[in-house]
XYZ file of C-alpha atoms in Angstrom:
556
model
C 105.613 -8.269 193.819
C 108.209 -8.945 195.426
C 109.307 -7.059 198.383
C 113.448 -6.061 198.129
C 115.501 -6.539 201.412
C 115.510 -3.672 203.363
C 117.236 -4.627 206.903
C 120.362 -3.948 205.932
C 121.688 -5.042 209.745
C 121.475 -8.240 208.024
C 123.281 -7.604 205.381
C 126.196 -6.154 208.109
C 126.239 -9.187 210.047
C 126.623 -11.642 207.381
C 129.297 -8.978 205.082
C 130.971 -8.877 208.372
C 131.554 -12.888 208.775
C 132.384 -13.058 205.363
C 134.880 -10.373 205.068
C 136.632 -10.644 208.655
C 136.499 -14.436 209.160
C 139.864 -13.524 211.990
C 140.300 -10.550 214.208
C 143.965 -10.308 213.753
C 145.316 -9.509 216.045
C 146.415 -5.600 217.389
C 149.353 -4.507 219.404
C 148.853 -1.630 222.090
C 150.720 1.295 220.555
C 153.308 2.914 222.561
C 153.073 6.520 223.452
C 155.899 7.667 223.100
C 157.269 11.040 224.804
C 159.733 13.036 225.268
C 161.904 10.468 227.201
C 160.781 6.172 225.443
C 163.562 5.172 228.226
C 161.461 5.465 230.942
C 164.364 8.235 232.329
C 167.383 6.299 230.855
C 169.231 8.325 228.612
C 169.394 7.521 224.771
C 172.463 5.487 224.000
C 172.954 6.860 220.325
C 173.117 3.768 218.221
C 172.420 3.936 214.433
C 172.588 1.037 211.979
C 172.216 1.581 208.355
C 168.839 0.460 207.109
C 169.981 0.836 203.473
C 170.016 -2.077 201.480
C 172.371 -5.042 202.201
C 175.140 -6.257 199.550
C 172.824 -9.336 199.328
C 169.494 -8.822 197.196
C 168.236 -11.835 199.249
C 170.281 -14.110 202.072
C 169.952 -17.778 202.555
C 169.245 -19.575 205.619
C 172.770 -19.866 208.032
C 174.087 -17.083 205.720
C 176.481 -14.322 207.133
C 174.806 -10.760 207.045
C 176.930 -7.775 207.804
C 175.622 -4.482 208.434
C 176.639 -0.438 209.126
C 176.575 0.441 212.186
C 177.100 3.989 214.906
C 177.686 4.589 217.970
C 178.598 0.784 219.292
C 182.086 0.707 219.817
C 184.038 -2.554 221.095
C 185.451 -0.807 223.790
C 181.998 1.071 225.448
C 179.721 -2.342 224.990
C 180.355 -6.290 225.419
C 179.211 -8.818 221.915
C 176.500 -10.281 225.776
C 174.654 -6.873 225.311
C 173.449 -6.666 221.805
C 171.225 -9.082 220.711
C 170.046 -9.729 217.016
C 167.204 -10.803 215.499
C 166.012 -10.998 211.947
C 162.143 -11.096 211.772
C 161.957 -11.534 215.581
C 164.109 -14.495 215.620
C 167.357 -13.990 217.491
C 170.105 -14.191 214.989
C 174.382 -15.431 216.506
C 176.730 -12.374 216.668
C 179.406 -13.818 214.762
C 181.793 -10.565 214.101
C 182.277 -7.134 214.778
C 184.108 -3.597 214.765
C 183.664 -0.890 215.610
C 181.916 0.462 212.864
C 180.062 -3.257 210.861
C 178.267 -6.054 212.983
C 177.933 -8.918 211.087
C 175.661 -12.192 212.441
C 174.727 -15.398 210.637
C 170.595 -15.190 209.035
C 168.822 -18.237 211.671
C 167.667 -21.098 209.689
C 164.291 -21.175 210.934
C 163.775 -17.354 210.104
C 162.242 -15.263 207.190
C 161.788 -12.104 205.718
C 161.355 -9.144 207.777
C 163.641 -6.396 209.244
C 166.666 -7.171 210.785
C 166.720 -5.163 214.507
C 168.821 -4.931 217.946
C 168.469 -4.472 221.708
C 171.297 -3.383 223.355
C 170.937 -3.228 227.056
C 167.424 -2.818 226.466
C 166.809 -0.481 223.982
C 165.608 -1.106 220.249
C 167.784 -0.387 217.301
C 166.098 -1.336 213.664
C 167.969 -1.994 210.520
C 167.269 -2.864 207.362
C 164.672 -5.451 205.656
C 166.374 -8.992 205.118
C 164.814 -10.492 202.394
C 165.364 -14.364 203.161
C 165.430 -16.873 199.950
C 163.505 -19.783 199.930
C 161.177 -21.353 197.117
C 158.298 -18.899 197.936
C 158.131 -15.379 196.157
C 156.196 -12.603 195.664
C 155.189 -12.889 192.132
C 157.025 -9.620 190.684
C 155.272 -9.521 187.917
C 151.736 -9.568 188.600
C 150.373 -5.845 187.869
C 148.108 -5.206 189.886
C 149.127 -1.310 191.298
C 145.462 0.078 192.926
C 143.194 -3.071 192.833
C 139.973 -2.202 193.868
C 138.594 0.100 195.823
C 134.346 1.176 197.132
C 133.794 4.854 198.596
C 131.494 2.833 201.414
C 134.792 1.988 203.117
C 135.157 -2.245 202.383
C 137.067 -3.249 198.667
C 136.843 -6.715 199.754
C 138.019 -9.149 196.419
C 136.030 -12.577 197.702
C 135.724 -14.558 194.643
C 138.258 -15.897 192.100
C 136.948 -17.451 188.120
C 140.235 -19.047 185.773
C 138.632 -18.443 182.106
C 139.951 -21.085 179.569
C 141.711 -18.324 177.901
C 143.888 -17.473 181.334
C 142.399 -14.509 182.308
C 139.909 -14.226 185.856
C 137.455 -12.613 187.250
C 136.732 -11.607 190.364
C 134.224 -10.908 192.314
C 134.064 -8.895 195.567
C 132.523 -5.349 197.397
C 134.107 -3.136 195.073
C 132.731 0.344 193.082
C 136.392 0.256 191.230
C 139.368 -1.043 190.259
C 142.252 -0.321 189.133
C 141.363 3.664 188.756
C 139.050 2.450 185.829
C 135.703 3.156 187.078
C 133.592 6.086 187.094
C 130.436 7.543 188.591
C 128.999 7.634 185.306
C 129.862 3.960 185.229
C 131.246 2.598 188.092
C 133.057 -0.702 188.510
C 130.123 -2.911 190.205
C 131.614 -6.018 192.070
C 133.257 -7.939 188.999
C 136.388 -7.362 186.478
C 138.119 -9.030 184.428
C 141.935 -8.845 184.909
C 144.816 -10.951 182.249
C 146.623 -13.372 183.129
C 149.310 -11.408 184.334
C 147.096 -9.711 186.220
C 146.357 -6.459 183.937
C 142.969 -4.933 184.219
C 141.359 -5.585 180.507
C 137.917 -5.338 178.979
C 139.402 -7.282 175.646
C 136.250 -9.516 174.950
C 134.078 -9.401 177.534
C 131.245 -5.308 178.246
C 130.445 -5.891 182.128
C 128.863 -2.027 181.873
C 128.107 -1.064 185.525
C 128.148 -4.113 187.283
C 125.879 -5.381 189.987
C 123.504 -3.035 191.502
C 121.037 -2.359 194.245
C 120.802 -4.204 197.207
C 124.760 -4.113 198.879
C 125.976 -4.778 195.711
C 128.119 -7.385 196.575
C 129.634 -10.501 194.338
C 130.381 -13.108 197.063
C 130.435 -16.220 194.538
C 131.237 -17.138 190.831
C 131.252 -20.597 188.837
C 131.683 -21.065 184.995
C 129.840 -23.832 183.833
C 132.225 -26.480 182.356
C 129.513 -28.522 180.657
C 125.992 -29.158 178.660
C 124.458 -26.171 176.881
C 125.004 -23.677 179.315
C 128.864 -24.340 179.065
C 130.990 -21.536 179.487
C 128.328 -19.196 180.885
C 129.474 -18.252 184.602
C 126.828 -18.261 187.500
C 127.518 -14.664 189.801
C 125.886 -15.206 193.184
C 125.829 -12.168 196.376
C 123.406 -10.064 197.230
C 122.361 -7.304 194.121
C 119.145 -6.340 191.912
C 120.166 -5.374 188.852
C 122.931 -5.959 186.607
C 124.097 -2.939 184.452
C 121.087 -1.051 184.568
C 120.441 2.207 187.260
C 116.687 2.344 186.146
C 113.835 1.286 188.998
C 111.988 -1.073 186.335
C 115.227 -3.098 185.825
C 115.678 -3.910 189.616
C 114.520 -7.442 188.166
C 117.116 -9.983 190.225
C 117.184 -11.459 193.714
C 120.999 -11.569 194.421
C 121.443 -14.554 191.892
C 122.553 -14.047 187.656
C 123.942 -15.390 185.022
C 126.024 -14.381 182.569
C 127.982 -15.129 179.005
C 131.261 -15.351 178.172
C 131.061 -11.784 177.226
C 130.229 -10.559 181.073
C 126.796 -9.810 180.019
C 123.078 -11.192 181.659
C 121.925 -14.068 179.668
C 118.872 -12.324 178.071
C 115.581 -13.563 176.883
C 112.600 -11.477 175.599
C 109.227 -12.334 176.433
C 105.692 -11.139 176.010
C 104.303 -9.762 178.852
C 100.935 -7.776 179.950
C 100.842 -4.580 178.495
C 97.750 -2.249 180.743
C 98.991 0.704 178.068
C 97.860 -0.635 174.587
C 98.895 2.681 173.101
C 102.821 2.052 174.822
C 103.170 -0.786 171.836
C 107.143 -1.773 173.067
C 106.352 -2.532 176.347
C 104.293 -5.614 174.864
C 107.346 -7.310 174.740
C 110.242 -6.994 177.389
C 113.943 -8.612 177.714
C 114.526 -10.627 180.693
C 117.149 -12.657 182.941
C 116.661 -15.971 180.718
C 117.922 -17.633 183.836
C 115.021 -17.123 186.403
C 116.537 -17.446 189.431
C 116.205 -15.839 192.916
C 116.282 -15.573 196.678
C 115.554 -12.725 199.533
C 118.659 -13.092 201.505
C 122.344 -13.772 200.528
C 124.234 -16.049 197.973
C 127.377 -17.087 199.530
C 127.720 -20.182 196.919
C 127.366 -21.563 194.141
C 127.848 -24.891 192.304
C 127.514 -26.075 188.801
C 126.265 -29.519 188.315
C 125.641 -30.799 185.036
C 122.593 -28.662 184.338
C 121.522 -27.520 187.484
C 122.997 -25.366 189.631
C 123.390 -25.485 194.026
C 122.705 -21.897 195.527
C 123.680 -22.106 198.893
C 123.565 -18.828 201.641
C 121.179 -17.450 203.924
C 117.686 -16.910 202.840
C 114.359 -18.178 203.437
C 112.569 -18.252 199.714
C 113.726 -19.054 196.595
C 111.564 -16.226 193.789
C 110.723 -16.456 189.943
C 109.424 -13.840 188.239
C 106.196 -15.116 187.244
C 105.861 -12.965 183.471
C 102.275 -13.741 183.104
C 101.186 -11.089 185.807
C 104.135 -9.153 184.872
C 104.188 -5.764 183.400
C 107.245 -3.965 181.469
C 107.639 -1.997 184.748
C 106.402 -4.023 187.335
C 106.747 -7.130 187.951
C 105.741 -10.230 189.429
C 107.456 -13.262 191.762
C 106.221 -16.731 192.920
C 108.454 -17.196 196.463
C 108.878 -20.577 197.442
C 109.645 -21.343 201.422
C 113.281 -22.203 200.682
C 116.411 -21.770 203.810
C 119.793 -22.196 203.122
C 120.086 -23.860 199.659
C 118.607 -25.319 197.048
C 119.193 -26.979 193.389
C 117.925 -25.272 190.271
C 117.210 -26.363 186.873
C 119.097 -25.200 182.987
C 116.301 -22.158 183.187
C 116.150 -21.616 186.916
C 113.316 -22.819 187.941
C 113.150 -25.029 191.048
C 114.349 -28.527 190.895
C 112.115 -30.189 193.151
C 113.802 -33.593 194.366
C 116.753 -31.761 195.708
C 115.808 -30.445 199.693
C 112.208 -30.331 198.654
C 108.600 -31.677 200.666
C 106.300 -31.825 197.835
C 103.687 -32.422 199.966
C 104.688 -28.465 202.479
C 105.396 -27.380 198.980
C 108.685 -26.205 201.115
C 112.091 -26.954 201.844
C 113.001 -28.811 205.039
C 114.477 -27.656 207.785
C 117.567 -27.202 206.654
C 120.498 -26.044 209.483
C 119.995 -24.965 212.636
C 122.991 -22.629 212.292
C 124.770 -20.539 209.600
C 126.911 -22.204 206.189
C 130.127 -20.883 206.259
C 131.121 -22.903 203.349
C 130.880 -25.590 201.091
C 131.655 -27.609 197.776
C 130.908 -30.610 195.906
C 132.970 -33.759 195.505
C 133.330 -36.071 192.550
C 129.818 -37.509 192.570
C 127.316 -34.015 193.032
C 126.946 -34.707 196.940
C 127.173 -31.762 199.266
C 129.653 -30.797 202.004
C 128.393 -28.077 204.230
C 130.330 -26.804 206.612
C 129.352 -23.774 210.147
C 128.344 -22.900 212.453
C 125.304 -25.830 212.794
C 124.791 -28.305 215.120
C 121.791 -30.386 213.489
C 120.860 -30.931 209.711
C 117.185 -32.049 208.939
C 117.079 -32.252 212.513
C 119.556 -35.128 212.740
C 123.044 -34.279 214.331
C 125.492 -33.100 212.407
C 128.795 -30.628 214.484
C 129.209 -28.128 211.862
C 130.072 -29.931 208.908
C 127.484 -32.621 206.583
C 127.094 -34.481 203.689
C 123.890 -34.489 201.693
C 122.682 -36.763 199.360
C 121.483 -35.865 195.944
C 117.348 -35.731 197.298
C 118.846 -33.320 200.173
C 118.940 -35.626 202.759
C 121.684 -36.463 204.759
C 124.323 -38.800 203.780
C 125.223 -40.550 207.344
C 127.705 -42.907 205.530
C 129.199 -39.899 205.891
C 132.780 -40.545 208.351
C 133.087 -37.171 210.764
C 131.913 -38.889 213.641
C 131.434 -36.164 215.706
C 132.350 -33.576 213.722
C 133.699 -30.395 215.251
C 133.631 -28.635 218.860
C 132.898 -25.024 217.638
C 133.440 -23.467 214.308
C 134.549 -24.244 210.922
C 134.708 -21.542 208.868
C 136.317 -22.739 205.544
C 136.410 -26.171 203.612
C 138.355 -27.080 200.297
C 138.363 -30.304 198.424
C 141.251 -30.884 196.075
C 140.247 -33.400 193.170
C 143.501 -34.378 192.249
C 144.451 -35.590 195.984
C 141.086 -36.632 197.323
C 141.736 -34.458 200.474
C 139.413 -32.288 202.416
C 140.917 -29.240 204.313
C 139.263 -27.122 206.840
C 139.470 -24.491 209.079
C 138.313 -22.759 211.468
C 137.985 -21.745 215.702
C 137.452 -26.231 216.403
C 140.041 -26.992 218.953
C 138.594 -31.321 218.508
C 137.536 -32.981 215.520
C 136.396 -36.323 215.902
C 138.367 -37.293 218.957
C 141.919 -35.410 217.107
C 142.866 -32.582 219.367
C 143.628 -30.214 216.826
C 144.254 -26.030 217.160
C 141.477 -24.821 213.820
C 143.291 -27.143 210.955
C 142.437 -30.457 209.426
C 142.998 -32.674 206.807
C 140.214 -35.099 206.235
C 139.913 -38.149 203.472
C 137.432 -38.311 200.991
C 134.894 -40.242 202.853
C 135.065 -37.104 205.574
C 137.659 -39.355 208.266
C 140.353 -37.829 209.918
C 144.312 -38.024 207.943
C 146.165 -40.268 210.326
C 148.947 -39.126 208.475
C 148.279 -35.491 209.025
C 149.903 -34.372 212.649
C 149.780 -30.569 212.883
C 151.382 -28.779 215.278
C 149.868 -25.956 217.425
C 149.402 -22.768 216.056
C 149.051 -19.804 218.641
C 148.809 -15.876 219.060
C 145.275 -15.886 216.635
C 143.208 -17.901 214.748
C 143.158 -20.123 211.030
C 140.792 -19.220 209.227
C 141.899 -20.394 205.674
C 143.547 -23.458 204.226
C 144.022 -24.958 200.954
C 145.680 -28.091 199.286
C 147.492 -27.381 196.312
C 147.848 -30.259 193.482
C 151.576 -31.413 195.535
C 149.823 -31.823 198.440
C 151.125 -29.169 199.939
C 148.824 -27.529 202.048
C 148.832 -23.615 202.232
C 146.890 -22.059 205.466
C 146.401 -18.322 206.496
C 145.167 -16.278 209.833
C 145.676 -14.296 212.400
C 148.124 -16.527 214.672
C 151.253 -15.325 215.867
C 153.833 -19.181 215.481
C 152.866 -23.171 214.760
C 154.220 -25.123 217.569
C 157.308 -23.301 218.673
C 157.814 -21.783 214.798
C 156.847 -17.718 214.332
C 154.650 -17.857 211.429
C 152.213 -14.490 211.192
C 149.349 -15.364 209.983
C 150.730 -17.206 206.309
C 152.396 -21.007 206.326
C 153.561 -24.188 203.928
C 152.895 -27.599 205.235
C 153.855 -30.790 204.360
C 150.468 -33.281 203.857
C 151.727 -34.409 207.465
C 151.820 -31.358 208.902
C 154.839 -30.294 209.281
C 156.200 -27.163 208.114
C 157.955 -27.487 204.075
C 161.285 -27.207 204.817
C 162.189 -23.715 202.244
C 158.640 -22.487 202.115
C 158.231 -20.739 204.969
C 160.714 -17.969 204.215
C 158.372 -14.770 204.368
C 157.287 -12.312 205.460
C 153.948 -11.670 208.278
C 150.635 -12.073 206.596
C 147.751 -9.304 207.864
C 144.079 -10.229 206.363
C 142.228 -12.930 205.687
C 141.616 -15.447 201.948
C 139.140 -15.729 201.049
C 139.099 -17.831 197.856
C 142.692 -19.306 195.580
C 143.856 -20.653 192.238
C 146.988 -22.475 192.094
C 148.225 -22.361 188.575
C 151.192 -25.301 186.656
C 154.475 -23.562 185.975
C 156.790 -25.350 184.417
C 158.955 -25.551 187.190
C 156.815 -25.262 190.041
C 153.446 -23.379 190.520
C 151.813 -20.023 190.627
C 148.692 -19.498 192.652
C 146.631 -16.494 192.731
C 144.935 -15.188 196.147
C 142.106 -13.307 196.768
C 139.823 -11.702 199.818
C 141.370 -8.272 202.634
C 144.830 -8.828 202.308
C 146.418 -6.236 203.665
C 150.427 -6.821 204.249
C 152.203 -10.160 202.950
C 155.818 -10.167 202.465
C 156.371 -6.326 203.852
C 154.314 -5.786 200.264
C 150.117 -4.233 200.405
C 148.867 -6.962 198.137
C 145.231 -4.586 197.134
C 143.368 -8.077 198.059
C 144.770 -10.010 195.280
C 148.441 -11.681 195.508
C 149.860 -14.020 193.729
C 153.401 -16.114 194.449
C 155.216 -18.730 192.994
C 156.632 -21.744 194.680
C 159.208 -23.483 192.604
C 159.500 -27.197 192.992
């Protein structure tokens, strides 16, 4: 019988890597004692923090705020500095009780404050008008939660019905779960973000192991069309019984959210218990001895990528109702399986040694599939199957290295995420690298489909943190997130939208600060723009707390 994973140190390492690809910059807390002004008496100045007259303001527009203790006779204009979300705003006029300033052209949503004689006084939040806004009709209120702490949403899958399935590390969602019936790592929301069980029954969801769903993918064609493959680290689905812990981090679900199952005959050492002659088991008989971080359907087959060393299948001839025996095949990091879950021996497999090729000499953090079915892998590796491959490699359909992939010297440091947009046929990369195939960068790049640098993409330098996510929209614009503080000379606190040439998209960067990590996004076209839903460990965006699921509207 296969021994289940006991080494949770391995889990914690992988989990930390996926949850927090970046370390968010922290500001040291100032210790405010009796006198916070280094011996100087407080000035007695105050600013009204009530909303200003305008709901939102445009760059260059004048804004008036009420002030106290800032009399004309006591202070010169030069004594007063006004800021909108850290950008200096020009003073337009003032009276004894008001300040009027012009919103800077490069300002974004955030708090307004003034400094007078090196003392700071905070005012209202200034909401900057632009083409990007948080969708206030999105109905997620409390989002995911987990008694163990982490509640990251790792993946989102849009269904033909317009509903979404979310997968992650949570055990509850919108406070709808109970101790008897937890919401284990998978949930459904409707098009508006409202939690719903309409048409589905996940039961208790995933259990055992780490109890986490890292990846989901709907099968688009073939005999299993519209069923969903899920991967992560778990041993059961909708069951806590010991003899039902038969999964190994992979499962296929029906459209209604139930486990895709079949009935098989098994050995029965107790003939008197005739009900144990047959057993209901997973129809998709596939698993691994570690973590599955990405599943990608390819026709009737499925690519499985992650951190594992063996591929496992239940051996029914020797299994009983209460105990399962497994066939194990040495397969490092990736495997391709057939419709029934059996190993596809034509991919990444040596029939002479009866095991996989060497694979990557480091971690695989993300993967995509191009139109022709070829995989592109990224991560922290520098070789693949013994061939030099600096953090990125494309594989042929047999799993061998595709030497026609034109990435040259590749990346000089880790690549965290890779995304492919079929509409533009371009690839976005985000990570720690400062150079890619000779091109100087700061963790962000755009590639052509053949792997070559897109020469039209000339990004500015990010500073103050790293880039952890980049995804291209169907119109060519690129959404970027991370822990960075600036982009070139522009203040962009962890989130920005770029043109396809790398320039900051005018009118699309009015939103304020971002804190956290995006793991996936889904774009939905609208009549006059597009709607983008993000999941991840999203702690703050534009003065709101998104609870790890966020939707924005981007106007044309």
